[in-house]
mmCIF file of C-alpha atoms in Angstrom:
data_model
loop_
_atom_site.group_PDB
_atom_site.id
_atom_site.type_symbol
_atom_site.label_atom_id
_atom_site.label_comp_id
_atom_site.label_asym_id
_atom_site.label_seq_id
_atom_site.Cartn_x
_atom_site.Cartn_y
_atom_site.Cartn_z
ATOM 1 C CA MET A 1 -40.707 141.256 -114.112
ATOM 2 C CA SER A 2 -37.982 138.892 -113.003
ATOM 3 C CA SER A 3 -37.633 135.458 -111.472
ATOM 4 C CA PHE A 4 -36.010 134.684 -108.157
ATOM 5 C CA LYS A 5 -32.376 133.657 -108.437
ATOM 6 C CA PRO A 6 -30.711 130.737 -106.663
ATOM 7 C CA GLY A 7 -29.546 131.546 -103.161
ATOM 8 C CA ARG A 8 -26.198 130.999 -101.525
ATOM 9 C CA ALA A 9 -24.481 127.639 -101.324
ATOM 10 C CA GLY A 10 -26.550 126.302 -104.225
ATOM 11 C CA LYS A 11 -29.835 126.509 -102.324
ATOM 12 C CA ILE A 12 -32.767 127.463 -104.540
ATOM 13 C CA SER A 13 -35.867 129.091 -103.114
ATOM 14 C CA PRO A 14 -39.266 128.517 -104.730
ATOM 15 C CA PRO A 15 -39.441 130.518 -108.004
ATOM 16 C CA ALA A 16 -40.836 134.005 -107.535
ATOM 17 C CA LEU A 17 -41.951 136.919 -109.678
ATOM 18 C CA ARG A 18 -40.895 140.444 -108.759
ATOM 19 C CA TYR A 19 -41.278 143.800 -110.437
ATOM 20 C CA GLY A 20 -38.715 146.529 -111.070
ATOM 21 C CA THR A 21 -38.256 147.619 -107.456
ATOM 22 C CA GLY A 22 -37.628 144.035 -106.375
ATOM 23 C CA HIS A 23 -40.886 143.608 -104.498
ATOM 24 C CA LEU A 24 -42.455 140.168 -104.483
ATOM 25 C CA LEU A 25 -45.561 139.604 -106.605
ATOM 26 C CA GLU A 26 -45.928 135.844 -106.801
ATOM 27 C CA MET A 27 -44.468 132.613 -105.410
ATOM 28 C CA GLN A 28 -44.585 129.624 -107.728
ATOM 29 C CA LEU A 29 -44.190 125.860 -107.765
ATOM 30 C CA ARG A 30 -42.958 124.164 -110.904
ATOM 31 C CA HIS A 31 -43.873 120.505 -111.169
ATOM 32 C CA GLY A 32 -44.387 118.154 -114.081
ATOM 33 C CA GLY A 33 -43.750 120.874 -116.623
ATOM 34 C CA ALA A 34 -46.477 123.086 -115.183
ATOM 35 C CA THR A 35 -46.220 126.229 -113.067
ATOM 36 C CA HIS A 36 -48.565 126.585 -110.102
ATOM 37 C CA THR A 37 -49.115 129.745 -108.071
ATOM 38 C CA LEU A 38 -48.448 129.234 -104.366
ATOM 39 C CA ALA A 39 -49.129 132.795 -103.281
ATOM 40 C CA ALA A 40 -49.908 136.098 -105.005
ATOM 41 C CA TYR A 41 -49.428 139.584 -103.569
ATOM 42 C CA GLY A 42 -51.111 142.904 -104.290
ATOM 43 C CA ARG A 43 -49.380 146.205 -103.497
ATOM 44 C CA ASP A 44 -50.284 149.869 -103.370
ATOM 45 C CA ARG A 45 -48.405 152.804 -104.922
ATOM 46 C CA LEU A 46 -45.970 152.782 -102.005
ATOM 47 C CA HIS A 47 -45.214 149.097 -102.680
ATOM 48 C CA ARG A 48 -46.825 148.045 -99.402
ATOM 49 C CA GLU A 49 -48.584 144.699 -99.364
ATOM 50 C CA ILE A 50 -52.353 145.208 -99.294
ATOM 51 C CA SER A 51 -53.542 141.752 -100.341
ATOM 52 C CA ARG A 52 -52.265 138.212 -100.380
ATOM 53 C CA SER A 53 -53.876 135.028 -101.695
ATOM 54 C CA GLN A 54 -52.766 131.521 -100.847
ATOM 55 C CA GLY A 55 -54.973 128.638 -101.879
ATOM 56 C CA VAL A 56 -58.535 129.335 -100.730
ATOM 57 C CA LEU A 57 -57.449 132.001 -98.240
ATOM 58 C CA ALA A 58 -57.080 135.708 -98.922
ATOM 59 C CA GLN A 59 -55.528 138.279 -96.602
ATOM 60 C CA GLU A 60 -56.189 142.012 -96.755
ATOM 61 C CA THR A 61 -54.072 144.635 -94.980
ATOM 62 C CA ARG A 62 -54.893 148.264 -94.213
ATOM 63 C CA TYR A 63 -52.632 151.104 -93.075
ATOM 64 C CA ASP A 64 -53.066 154.477 -91.436
ATOM 65 C CA SER A 65 -51.669 157.770 -92.741
ATOM 66 C CA ALA A 66 -48.388 157.086 -90.913
ATOM 67 C CA GLY A 67 -47.911 153.775 -92.717
ATOM 68 C CA ARG A 68 -48.703 151.569 -89.727
ATOM 69 C CA VAL A 69 -50.763 148.399 -90.075
ATOM 70 C CA THR A 70 -54.241 148.977 -88.633
ATOM 71 C CA GLN A 71 -56.079 145.877 -89.792
ATOM 72 C CA ARG A 72 -55.408 142.408 -91.180
ATOM 73 C CA THR A 73 -58.342 140.308 -92.327
ATOM 74 C CA VAL A 74 -58.282 136.727 -93.608
ATOM 75 C CA LEU A 75 -61.212 135.490 -95.713
ATOM 76 C CA ASP A 76 -62.049 132.097 -97.186
ATOM 77 C CA ALA A 77 -63.075 131.276 -100.757
ATOM 78 C CA ARG A 78 -66.647 132.452 -100.061
ATOM 79 C CA ARG A 79 -65.327 135.777 -98.712
ATOM 80 C CA GLU A 80 -66.397 134.818 -95.212
ATOM 81 C CA LEU A 81 -64.303 135.853 -92.242
ATOM 82 C CA VAL A 82 -61.685 133.431 -90.922
ATOM 83 C CA PHE A 83 -60.023 135.826 -88.501
ATOM 84 C CA GLU A 84 -59.263 139.516 -88.154
ATOM 85 C CA ARG A 85 -56.718 141.572 -86.225
ATOM 86 C CA ARG A 86 -57.064 145.306 -85.581
ATOM 87 C CA TYR A 87 -54.187 147.423 -84.262
ATOM 88 C CA ARG A 88 -54.013 150.802 -82.562
ATOM 89 C CA TRP A 89 -50.828 152.827 -82.090
ATOM 90 C CA ASP A 90 -49.787 155.836 -80.032
ATOM 91 C CA ARG A 91 -48.054 158.970 -81.306
ATOM 92 C CA THR A 92 -44.614 157.402 -80.873
ATOM 93 C CA ASP A 93 -45.466 154.373 -83.059
ATOM 94 C CA GLN A 94 -45.853 151.989 -80.134
ATOM 95 C CA ILE A 95 -48.661 149.486 -80.332
ATOM 96 C CA VAL A 96 -51.198 150.007 -77.547
ATOM 97 C CA GLN A 97 -54.094 147.748 -78.535
ATOM 98 C CA GLN A 98 -54.868 144.612 -80.533
ATOM 99 C CA ILE A 99 -58.400 143.347 -81.074
ATOM 100 C CA HIS A 100 -58.761 139.758 -82.294
ATOM 101 C CA THR A 101 -61.817 138.272 -83.972
ATOM 102 C CA ASP A 102 -61.816 134.533 -84.721
ATOM 103 C CA ALA A 103 -64.655 132.956 -86.690
ATOM 104 C CA THR A 104 -63.994 129.450 -85.328
ATOM 105 C CA PRO A 105 -62.627 129.882 -81.791
ATOM 106 C CA ALA A 106 -61.808 126.967 -79.506
ATOM 107 C CA THR A 107 -64.412 128.286 -77.051
ATOM 108 C CA PRO A 108 -67.192 130.887 -77.512
ATOM 109 C CA GLY A 109 -65.395 133.239 -75.158
ATOM 110 C CA GLU A 110 -62.399 133.365 -77.486
ATOM 111 C CA LYS A 111 -64.276 134.736 -80.498
ATOM 112 C CA TYR A 112 -63.382 138.278 -79.459
ATOM 113 C CA SER A 113 -60.289 139.149 -77.444
ATOM 114 C CA GLN A 114 -58.332 142.273 -76.653
ATOM 115 C CA TYR A 115 -54.705 142.974 -75.748
ATOM 116 C CA LEU A 116 -53.480 146.268 -74.290
ATOM 117 C CA TRP A 117 -50.030 147.721 -73.577
ATOM 118 C CA GLY A 118 -48.790 150.700 -71.592
ATOM 119 C CA TYR A 119 -45.383 152.382 -71.803
ATOM 120 C CA ASP A 120 -43.275 154.816 -69.833
ATOM 121 C CA ALA A 121 -41.635 157.961 -71.201
ATOM 122 C CA ALA A 122 -38.643 155.902 -72.375
ATOM 123 C CA GLY A 123 -40.850 153.611 -74.462
ATOM 124 C CA GLN A 124 -40.486 150.633 -72.119
ATOM 125 C CA VAL A 125 -43.472 148.343 -71.570
ATOM 126 C CA THR A 126 -44.977 148.938 -68.127
ATOM 127 C CA LYS A 127 -48.248 147.040 -68.513
ATOM 128 C CA ALA A 128 -49.559 144.161 -70.611
ATOM 129 C CA VAL A 129 -53.228 143.182 -70.421
ATOM 130 C CA GLU A 130 -54.426 139.896 -71.923
ATOM 131 C CA PRO A 131 -57.864 138.259 -71.752
ATOM 132 C CA GLN A 132 -56.956 136.142 -68.733
ATOM 133 C CA ARG A 133 -54.305 138.198 -66.937
ATOM 134 C CA GLU A 134 -52.614 141.536 -66.437
ATOM 135 C CA GLU A 135 -48.885 142.078 -65.881
ATOM 136 C CA HIS A 136 -46.855 145.069 -64.767
ATOM 137 C CA PHE A 137 -43.165 145.703 -65.470
ATOM 138 C CA PHE A 138 -40.605 147.896 -63.749
ATOM 139 C CA TRP A 139 -37.307 149.307 -65.009
ATOM 140 C CA ASP A 140 -34.306 151.037 -63.497
ATOM 141 C CA PRO A 141 -32.917 154.325 -64.929
ATOM 142 C CA THR A 142 -30.572 152.447 -67.283
ATOM 143 C CA GLY A 143 -33.309 150.274 -68.815
ATOM 144 C CA ASN A 144 -32.842 147.060 -66.817
ATOM 145 C CA ARG A 145 -35.940 145.200 -65.668
ATOM 146 C CA THR A 146 -36.298 145.161 -61.894
ATOM 147 C CA GLU A 147 -38.680 143.976 -59.218
ATOM 148 C CA GLU A 148 -41.500 146.234 -58.088
ATOM 149 C CA HIS A 149 -39.418 147.683 -55.235
ATOM 150 C CA ARG A 150 -36.942 148.911 -57.879
ATOM 151 C CA ASN A 151 -33.652 147.533 -56.595
ATOM 152 C CA PRO A 152 -30.766 149.012 -58.607
ATOM 153 C CA VAL A 153 -29.032 146.740 -61.126
ATOM 154 C CA TRP A 154 -25.364 147.087 -60.221
ATOM 155 C CA HIS A 155 -22.779 147.115 -63.041
ATOM 156 C CA ASN A 156 -25.713 147.001 -65.484
ATOM 157 C CA LEU A 157 -26.003 143.216 -64.962
ATOM 158 C CA LEU A 158 -29.376 141.796 -63.983
ATOM 159 C CA LEU A 159 -28.913 139.116 -61.274
ATOM 160 C CA ARG A 160 -32.432 138.210 -60.143
ATOM 161 C CA LEU A 161 -35.932 138.740 -61.467
ATOM 162 C CA ASP A 162 -39.213 136.927 -60.766
ATOM 163 C CA GLY A 163 -37.465 133.768 -59.531
ATOM 164 C CA LEU A 164 -34.817 133.898 -62.258
ATOM 165 C CA LYS A 165 -31.159 133.864 -61.193
ATOM 166 C CA LEU A 166 -28.370 134.954 -63.559
ATOM 167 C CA ASP A 167 -24.587 134.651 -63.191
ATOM 168 C CA TYR A 168 -21.872 136.356 -65.260
ATOM 169 C CA ASP A 169 -18.134 136.005 -65.803
ATOM 170 C CA GLY A 170 -15.513 138.733 -65.452
ATOM 171 C CA PHE A 171 -16.269 139.995 -68.968
ATOM 172 C CA GLY A 172 -19.952 140.535 -68.188
ATOM 173 C CA ARG A 173 -21.052 137.532 -70.247
ATOM 174 C CA LEU A 174 -23.955 135.430 -69.055
ATOM 175 C CA ILE A 175 -22.598 132.040 -67.954
ATOM 176 C CA GLN A 176 -25.527 130.531 -66.062
ATOM 177 C CA ARG A 177 -29.281 130.993 -65.992
ATOM 178 C CA ARG A 178 -31.471 129.245 -63.427
ATOM 179 C CA ASP A 179 -35.242 129.654 -63.675
ATOM 180 C CA LYS A 180 -37.813 129.298 -60.916
ATOM 181 C CA PHE A 181 -38.480 125.687 -61.956
ATOM 182 C CA GLY A 182 -34.871 124.670 -61.371
ATOM 183 C CA VAL A 183 -33.854 124.393 -65.035
ATOM 184 C CA ILE A 184 -30.218 125.460 -65.422
ATOM 185 C CA GLN A 185 -28.603 126.713 -68.630
ATOM 186 C CA GLN A 186 -24.827 127.111 -68.791
ATOM 187 C CA PHE A 187 -23.233 129.206 -71.555
ATOM 188 C CA SER A 188 -19.799 128.999 -73.139
ATOM 189 C CA TYR A 189 -18.319 131.411 -75.685
ATOM 190 C CA ASP A 190 -15.720 131.476 -78.438
ATOM 191 C CA ASP A 191 -12.877 133.977 -78.790
ATOM 192 C CA GLU A 192 -15.212 136.397 -80.611
ATOM 193 C CA GLN A 193 -17.622 136.565 -77.633
ATOM 194 C CA ARG A 194 -20.273 134.538 -79.460
ATOM 195 C CA VAL A 195 -22.351 131.850 -77.782
ATOM 196 C CA ARG A 196 -20.702 128.549 -78.697
ATOM 197 C CA GLU A 197 -22.612 126.087 -76.551
ATOM 198 C CA ILE A 198 -25.481 125.939 -74.071
ATOM 199 C CA THR A 199 -25.847 122.932 -71.778
ATOM 200 C CA PHE A 200 -29.038 122.156 -69.856
ATOM 201 C CA THR A 201 -29.714 120.580 -66.487
ATOM 202 C CA GLY A 202 -33.275 119.670 -65.627
ATOM 203 C CA HIS A 203 -34.746 120.474 -69.041
ATOM 204 C CA ALA A 204 -37.483 118.090 -70.167
ATOM 205 C CA GLU A 205 -36.299 117.778 -73.775
ATOM 206 C CA PHE A 206 -32.887 119.285 -74.507
ATOM 207 C CA LYS A 207 -29.493 118.564 -73.014
ATOM 208 C CA LYS A 208 -27.247 120.708 -75.217
ATOM 209 C CA VAL A 209 -27.275 123.235 -78.071
ATOM 210 C CA GLU A 210 -24.206 124.051 -80.175
ATOM 211 C CA TYR A 211 -23.678 126.993 -82.548
ATOM 212 C CA ARG A 212 -21.370 127.465 -85.537
ATOM 213 C CA TYR A 213 -20.430 130.726 -87.305
ATOM 214 C CA ASP A 214 -18.737 131.766 -90.536
ATOM 215 C CA PRO A 215 -15.804 134.241 -90.775
ATOM 216 C CA LEU A 216 -18.290 137.144 -91.046
ATOM 217 C CA GLY A 217 -19.841 136.254 -87.704
ATOM 218 C CA ARG A 218 -23.091 134.947 -89.188
ATOM 219 C CA ARG A 219 -24.597 131.949 -87.457
ATOM 220 C CA THR A 220 -24.473 129.056 -89.918
ATOM 221 C CA HIS A 221 -25.467 126.010 -87.867
ATOM 222 C CA LYS A 222 -27.421 125.170 -84.763
ATOM 223 C CA ILE A 223 -27.100 121.645 -83.394
ATOM 224 C CA LEU A 224 -29.797 120.458 -80.978
ATOM 225 C CA TRP A 225 -29.100 117.476 -78.710
ATOM 226 C CA ARG A 226 -32.131 115.808 -77.123
ATOM 227 C CA TYR A 227 -32.444 113.211 -74.412
ATOM 228 C CA ASN A 228 -33.128 109.655 -75.641
ATOM 229 C CA ASP A 229 -31.934 110.578 -79.136
ATOM 230 C CA PRO A 230 -28.331 109.705 -80.070
ATOM 231 C CA GLN A 231 -28.467 111.785 -83.257
ATOM 232 C CA PRO A 232 -28.740 115.582 -83.031
ATOM 233 C CA GLU A 233 -30.935 117.799 -85.157
ATOM 234 C CA THR A 234 -28.857 120.177 -87.263
ATOM 235 C CA ILE A 235 -30.319 123.436 -88.527
ATOM 236 C CA ARG A 236 -28.387 125.283 -91.226
ATOM 237 C CA PHE A 237 -28.893 128.982 -91.946
ATOM 238 C CA ASP A 238 -28.459 130.510 -95.413
ATOM 239 C CA TRP A 239 -27.626 134.168 -95.874
ATOM 240 C CA GLN A 240 -27.720 136.758 -98.639
ATOM 241 C CA GLY A 241 -25.282 139.382 -97.478
ATOM 242 C CA LEU A 242 -26.147 140.143 -93.863
ATOM 243 C CA GLN A 243 -29.805 139.204 -94.257
ATOM 244 C CA LEU A 244 -31.048 135.779 -93.271
ATOM 245 C CA ALA A 245 -32.421 134.161 -96.449
ATOM 246 C CA GLY A 246 -33.561 130.812 -95.122
ATOM 247 C CA GLU A 247 -33.022 127.888 -92.823
ATOM 248 C CA GLN A 248 -32.989 124.138 -93.304
ATOM 249 C CA SER A 249 -33.317 121.387 -90.726
ATOM 250 C CA ASP A 250 -32.211 117.860 -91.442
ATOM 251 C CA ARG A 251 -35.578 116.770 -89.990
ATOM 252 C CA GLU A 252 -37.937 119.310 -91.523
ATOM 253 C CA PRO A 253 -38.602 120.854 -94.961
ATOM 254 C CA ASP A 254 -36.848 124.041 -96.009
ATOM 255 C CA HIS A 255 -38.178 127.296 -94.647
ATOM 256 C CA TYR A 256 -37.322 130.474 -96.508
ATOM 257 C CA VAL A 257 -37.519 133.988 -95.164
ATOM 258 C CA GLN A 258 -38.521 136.452 -97.898
ATOM 259 C CA THR A 259 -38.214 139.623 -95.823
ATOM 260 C CA PHE A 260 -36.860 140.405 -92.391
ATOM 261 C CA THR A 261 -39.215 141.651 -89.703
ATOM 262 C CA PRO A 262 -38.188 141.803 -86.036
ATOM 263 C CA ARG A 263 -40.022 139.206 -84.017
ATOM 264 C CA ALA A 264 -41.221 141.863 -81.629
ATOM 265 C CA ALA A 265 -43.053 143.525 -84.510
ATOM 266 C CA THR A 266 -44.853 140.372 -85.617
ATOM 267 C CA SER A 267 -45.921 138.737 -82.374
ATOM 268 C CA ARG A 268 -47.381 140.163 -79.229
ATOM 269 C CA TRP A 269 -45.170 140.920 -76.254
ATOM 270 C CA ARG A 270 -44.608 137.896 -74.029
ATOM 271 C CA ALA A 271 -42.836 139.561 -71.136
ATOM 272 C CA SER A 272 -44.038 136.944 -68.684
ATOM 273 C CA THR A 273 -40.906 135.049 -69.654
ATOM 274 C CA ALA A 274 -38.490 137.252 -67.797
ATOM 275 C CA PHE A 275 -35.573 136.524 -70.055
ATOM 276 C CA SER A 276 -37.482 136.385 -73.323
ATOM 277 C CA THR A 277 -35.661 139.325 -74.908
ATOM 278 C CA THR A 278 -32.242 137.770 -74.408
ATOM 279 C CA ALA A 279 -33.537 134.416 -75.572
ATOM 280 C CA ARG A 280 -34.446 135.944 -78.938
ATOM 281 C CA PHE A 281 -30.880 137.032 -79.548
ATOM 282 C CA THR A 282 -28.900 134.156 -78.036
ATOM 283 C CA GLY A 283 -31.237 131.251 -78.625
ATOM 284 C CA THR A 284 -31.373 130.335 -74.941
ATOM 285 C CA THR A 285 -34.733 128.628 -75.311
ATOM 286 C CA PRO A 286 -34.286 125.675 -77.710
ATOM 287 C CA ASN A 287 -37.937 125.267 -78.622
ATOM 288 C CA SER A 288 -38.583 128.966 -79.171
ATOM 289 C CA THR A 289 -38.823 130.811 -82.453
ATOM 290 C CA ALA A 290 -35.464 132.356 -81.699
ATOM 291 C CA CYS A 291 -33.845 128.974 -81.453
ATOM 292 C CA ARG A 292 -35.383 127.869 -84.726
ATOM 293 C CA SER A 293 -34.300 130.916 -86.679
ATOM 294 C CA GLY A 294 -31.171 132.128 -85.007
#
C-alpha cells in the first residue's frame, strides 16, 4: 500500500491509497489531524473496478467475458436504486445500445430511456436513435462525413455539412468555421501547427480563446475571454509524463484526472453537432468538455 505523491509543479492531489500494481483503492481528505475517506474502490482479480463508494452513494459495475462494461448501478444508503445504465456491444466492441433507468426522473416518461447506434463495415456511426429523435450519418470512402447525396470531399477537406461552412489555408489547416446560426470562429496557429488562438464573432458568451504549450507540445494554459468581463479565466493543465494529471481554473476548485478515458468512451455520441469530433481535439467550443480539459 502506498500514498499518492505530489504532482508536477508542486501541485498535490488529494491523498490516495494504492496497492502494488498502482491501482487506486481509496481517496482521502486530511483535515484537522484526521483522515476522512472521500471515495473507496473495490476491484476484481483483473484489477477492474467493480464497486465504488462515495458518501451515501455506491456504484457497482459489471463486465462481460470480453471485459466490456455491461452495467453500472448507483444505489443510495438504503440500497435503493438511484440510476442504472446497461450497455450492449457488437462483435467488434462497438456500443450498440444503452438502456437508462432513473429513479427520480424530471418527468415520468424519462424513467426509462433507450439509445441505439448503427455502424457501417468501417466502424463509422451511420445511425443514432435517442428517445426524441433519430439521426443518420453518411461518409465518403476516405472517412469524411458528407451529406446524404454523398458529394466527394476533395483534397480530404470537409467544406460544408448540415449548414456548417469550413475554410482552410494552403497547409490544410482550418482557419474559419461558420455554423448555421452565423457564429464564426477564426483559428490561428503557431510555428508547430498548434492552435494558438480562436476568435469568435456572434458568440453569445466568448470573444476569444488563447492556448499555451510547453516545449514538449503539451497544452499548459487555456485563456478564455468573455464579453462584459475585462479579466479572462485562465485554466492551467498539469501533466505527469504525457498523461493529463489535472487542471486548475483561477475561478474554480482543482479538478484532478486519476485515469485517462477517451471522451467518446464515457459519453454517448453527440453527432448532431457536425464538428463535435474536431472540437474535442482543438477546443473549438469554449463551453464544451473539450475546452475545459484540453
